Amino acid sequence: MALTKNPNVLKWVEEMTALTKPEKVVWIDGSEEQLSSLRSEAIASGEVLELNQEKLPGCLYHRTLPNDVARVEDRTFICSKTKEDAGPTNNWSDPQEMKNKLLPLYDGVMKGRTMYVIPYSMGPIGSSLAKVGVEVTDSIYVVLNMEIMTRMGVKAFENLGDTSNDFVRGLHSKAQVDPENRYIVHFPEENTIWSINSAYGGNVLLGKKCFALRIASFQGKNEGWMAEHMLILGIEKPNGETKYVCAAFPSACGKTNLAMLIPPEGYKSKGYKVWTVGDDIAWLKPGADGRLYAINPENGFFGVAPGTNVKSNFNALESTKKNTIFTNVAINNADNTVWWEGLDKNPPEDATEWKGAKVNGKEFKAEGNNLAHPNSRFTAPAKNCPCISSEFDNPAGVPVSAFVFGGRRAKTAPLVYQSFDWTHGVFVGSSMASETTAAAAGAVGVVRRDPMAMLPFCGYNMGDYWAHWLEMGETLGEKAPKIFNVNWFRTDDEGHFIWPGFGDNMRILDWIISRCENEVEAVETPIGYEPKPEDIDIDGLDDISLDTVKDLLSVDTALWKEEVKGIREFYGKFGDKLPAKLEEQLTSLEKRLG
Ligand code: GTP
Ligand code: SPV
Ligand code: MN
């Protein structure tokens, strides 16, 4: 039975039903009763497996097809009216042409299947920053994930009201999971997303990257706010004050880890605490006091499993102990629990690897194979997280003191630096680069420009996006967050990471907060303000000396001159969409480098 009287929703769901021709339509109300029966149905059909219910209560396992394990950037489209509106960094197709291509694929695709109608809110119900979406899908796995990742069910319709047309329409069908006909398509002017032939998270949980970044970034430009690929964390100081930081790192470059970090002993004993508001996406809007406020539109974590362990990310691991869905990790058959690379040093002997083959895990690994896919993930409720912020559900969001950009750079970028001002900070974000990871299909480890970590997620022309950032700076004026850049991934000559990272990144956050409070001086370099090496607290770090810090902060002029060339080439793609202020910033950087 329909859960709303809203005629706009009803009309659209009717259209989608007529198109996909499901045997049955089920409206998802969000009740435990309905969810529990869907879980049983998915377990009975083998779509998900039930894990050890004593050790992992409420936890499920899911395996996707080997050809469907990550986002597919080459099959992701922004179908704005004109190619120029999508810009040089997005795949574009004329909206009508794309529809003509996809309509035959959707025609009757749900015959014999059930169509689930999922109402959901991105952001706390009742928040003026929150927005409603409706996703129709033929996958129970999607329903169960959306339950964790969003505020799902009839309460979202109550928030929408009986007449509003302000909701994002998401159509998903796994169809035949055919990679040749896989499309992830956005129509920003129509608040519409069409996804077909995939069952992997980022391609099918349409509230996440598709809505909360690609569609929302476009809405934000038009409505005076921002949707960013950023974690949100609070640093509580010994005096009880909490300062909020948002950080944008590309996929699989450390957002979840930083968002949940546990401070080193020295900081803990002084009384520092870190609280998680979000680990992937931030929606930001100026508040009544003129400062920028952030909400996390999500309600759970879709986190990278490999590398997560008690030491690297205790809080993420704790979050996955109940009511979590694991996708493409390995199963330890001895006790029907999960395992992934980096969980511990003991791969299970009796294992099922991520593709489903039973193997001797120790031998399998000795032969150089991965038991879990490098982009295997957990979907965990935010409320499971031991360090979840008390502000997580605050409809007003949290005031942001600093923005931090960062990526994986073996050499060029130093451990940390601060931009000279907002405009220079926008330049720093716009010229970010990082090595690619397993989060998207394609080569791993290739350095590419990834402005603001939004290259795969900006729903309109990136030149206009930078202009929007510059305008936001003008609106916020003196109250704008300070902008920084970090790099946890500098390597030595043997390719080992020099900086210990993880919890020790607190030492860098400390400097960042101190700069925001004008509590510490900095050194002016050609690329920005850097810490005096002695201002980075390395107390308790065995392998890091003052000289290592100096080395991590060094700026290699020759490399940076190459960097300038790379940025100029990248900027060249944008033609007259490139804001003049960014061009000026590049010229000034070149001059400063001499
Ligand atoms: P998405 O969910 O794809 O957006 O990724 P993310 O940015 O949240 O990345 P995540 O925190 O899951 O980290 C991805 C990988 O980076 C994991 O394998 C981590 O172990 C590794 N990593 C995270 N933080 C650090 C760090 O400070 N130093 C080093 N060397 N590795 C890190
Ligand atoms: C990312 O790739 O940045 C993710 C995972 O956070 S996905 O939901 O697949 O986009
Ligand atoms: Mn992400």
mmCIF file of N, CA and C in Angstrom, residues 4 19 27 75 79 82 85 88 115 125 212 246 251 284 296 305 308 310 343-344 382 466 468 511 533 549 559 574 576:
data_model
loop_
_atom_site.group_PDB
_atom_site.id
_atom_site.type_symbol
_atom_site.label_atom_id
_atom_site.label_comp_id
_atom_site.label_asym_id
_atom_site.label_seq_id
_atom_site.Cartn_x
_atom_site.Cartn_y
_atom_site.Cartn_z
ATOM 1 N N THR A 4 2.113 7.305 1.085
ATOM 2 C CA THR A 4 1.990 8.759 1.007
ATOM 3 C C THR A 4 0.816 9.130 0.113
ATOM 4 N N LEU A 19 6.836 1.170 -16.467
ATOM 5 C CA LEU A 19 8.050 0.949 -17.258
ATOM 6 C C LEU A 19 8.673 -0.422 -16.954
ATOM 7 N N TRP A 27 5.988 -1.109 -0.664
ATOM 8 C CA TRP A 27 6.450 0.167 -0.105
ATOM 9 C C TRP A 27 7.179 -0.107 1.200
ATOM 10 N N ARG A 75 31.319 4.592 -16.864
ATOM 11 C CA ARG A 75 29.915 4.349 -17.199
ATOM 12 C C ARG A 75 28.986 5.249 -16.390
ATOM 13 N N CYS A 79 23.899 13.903 -17.271
ATOM 14 C CA CYS A 79 23.130 14.281 -18.461
ATOM 15 C C CYS A 79 22.423 15.610 -18.228
ATOM 16 N N THR A 82 23.169 20.745 -21.518
ATOM 17 C CA THR A 82 24.276 20.932 -22.457
ATOM 18 C C THR A 82 25.536 20.254 -21.939
ATOM 19 N N ASP A 85 27.491 22.282 -19.439
ATOM 20 C CA ASP A 85 27.026 22.254 -18.047
ATOM 21 C C ASP A 85 27.599 21.073 -17.267
ATOM 22 N N PRO A 88 34.274 19.412 -18.550
ATOM 23 C CA PRO A 88 35.240 18.497 -19.166
ATOM 24 C C PRO A 88 35.599 17.279 -18.314
ATOM 25 N N MET A 115 9.221 -4.860 -6.943
ATOM 26 C CA MET A 115 9.811 -3.518 -6.899
ATOM 27 C C MET A 115 9.605 -2.953 -5.493
ATOM 28 N N ILE A 125 15.909 13.816 10.122
ATOM 29 C CA ILE A 125 14.514 14.158 9.820
ATOM 30 C C ILE A 125 14.206 15.502 10.486
ATOM 31 N N ALA A 212 23.682 12.409 -2.756
ATOM 32 C CA ALA A 212 24.272 13.302 -1.748
ATOM 33 C C ALA A 212 25.499 14.043 -2.268
ATOM 34 N N CYS A 246 36.386 19.488 8.738
ATOM 35 C CA CYS A 246 35.930 18.674 7.611
ATOM 36 C C CYS A 246 37.128 18.377 6.727
ATOM 37 N N SER A 251 38.610 8.723 -2.623
ATOM 38 C CA SER A 251 38.142 7.416 -2.172
ATOM 39 C C SER A 251 39.309 6.542 -1.721
ATOM 40 N N LEU A 284 26.955 21.476 3.726
ATOM 41 C CA LEU A 284 27.386 22.649 4.484
ATOM 42 C C LEU A 284 26.608 23.888 4.065
ATOM 43 N N ASN A 296 26.078 15.588 8.439
ATOM 44 C CA ASN A 296 26.352 14.358 7.713
ATOM 45 C C ASN A 296 25.010 13.851 7.196
ATOM 46 N N ALA A 305 36.870 -2.341 4.125
ATOM 47 C CA ALA A 305 37.240 -3.322 5.152
ATOM 48 C C ALA A 305 38.759 -3.550 5.243
ATOM 49 N N THR A 308 41.397 -2.405 8.074
ATOM 50 C CA THR A 308 40.730 -2.036 9.329
ATOM 51 C C THR A 308 41.070 -3.072 10.395
ATOM 52 N N VAL A 310 42.143 -3.550 14.979
ATOM 53 C CA VAL A 310 42.053 -2.965 16.322
ATOM 54 C C VAL A 310 42.973 -1.763 16.456
ATOM 55 N N LEU A 343 43.228 -7.445 8.842
ATOM 56 C CA LEU A 343 42.453 -7.581 10.095
ATOM 57 C C LEU A 343 43.379 -8.086 11.193
ATOM 58 N N ASP A 344 44.141 -9.145 10.859
ATOM 59 C CA ASP A 344 45.173 -9.658 11.746
ATOM 60 C C ASP A 344 46.145 -10.431 10.860
ATOM 61 N N ALA A 382 25.703 4.081 12.082
ATOM 62 C CA ALA A 382 26.527 5.093 12.767
ATOM 63 C C ALA A 382 26.375 4.978 14.283
ATOM 64 N N TRP A 466 34.180 25.546 -8.847
ATOM 65 C CA TRP A 466 35.220 26.375 -8.207
ATOM 66 C C TRP A 466 34.709 27.807 -7.996
ATOM 67 N N HIS A 468 31.699 28.610 -7.443
ATOM 68 C CA HIS A 468 30.789 28.527 -6.294
ATOM 69 C C HIS A 468 31.580 28.539 -4.980
ATOM 70 N N TRP A 511 47.937 20.854 15.329
ATOM 71 C CA TRP A 511 48.540 22.071 14.760
ATOM 72 C C TRP A 511 47.489 22.871 13.985
ATOM 73 N N PRO A 533 59.034 22.934 12.417
ATOM 74 C CA PRO A 533 59.095 21.493 12.704
ATOM 75 C C PRO A 533 58.916 21.180 14.187
ATOM 76 N N VAL A 549 60.643 15.033 10.645
ATOM 77 C CA VAL A 549 59.579 16.018 10.457
ATOM 78 C C VAL A 549 60.015 17.056 9.429
ATOM 79 N N LEU A 559 60.230 19.615 -8.117
ATOM 80 C CA LEU A 559 58.975 18.853 -8.229
ATOM 81 C C LEU A 559 57.774 19.782 -8.332
ATOM 82 N N PHE A 574 39.417 23.708 -18.993
ATOM 83 C CA PHE A 574 38.194 24.387 -18.563
ATOM 84 C C PHE A 574 37.878 25.643 -19.362
ATOM 85 N N ASP A 576 37.085 29.140 -20.694
ATOM 86 C CA ASP A 576 36.697 30.344 -19.945
ATOM 87 C C ASP A 576 35.838 30.029 -18.723
#
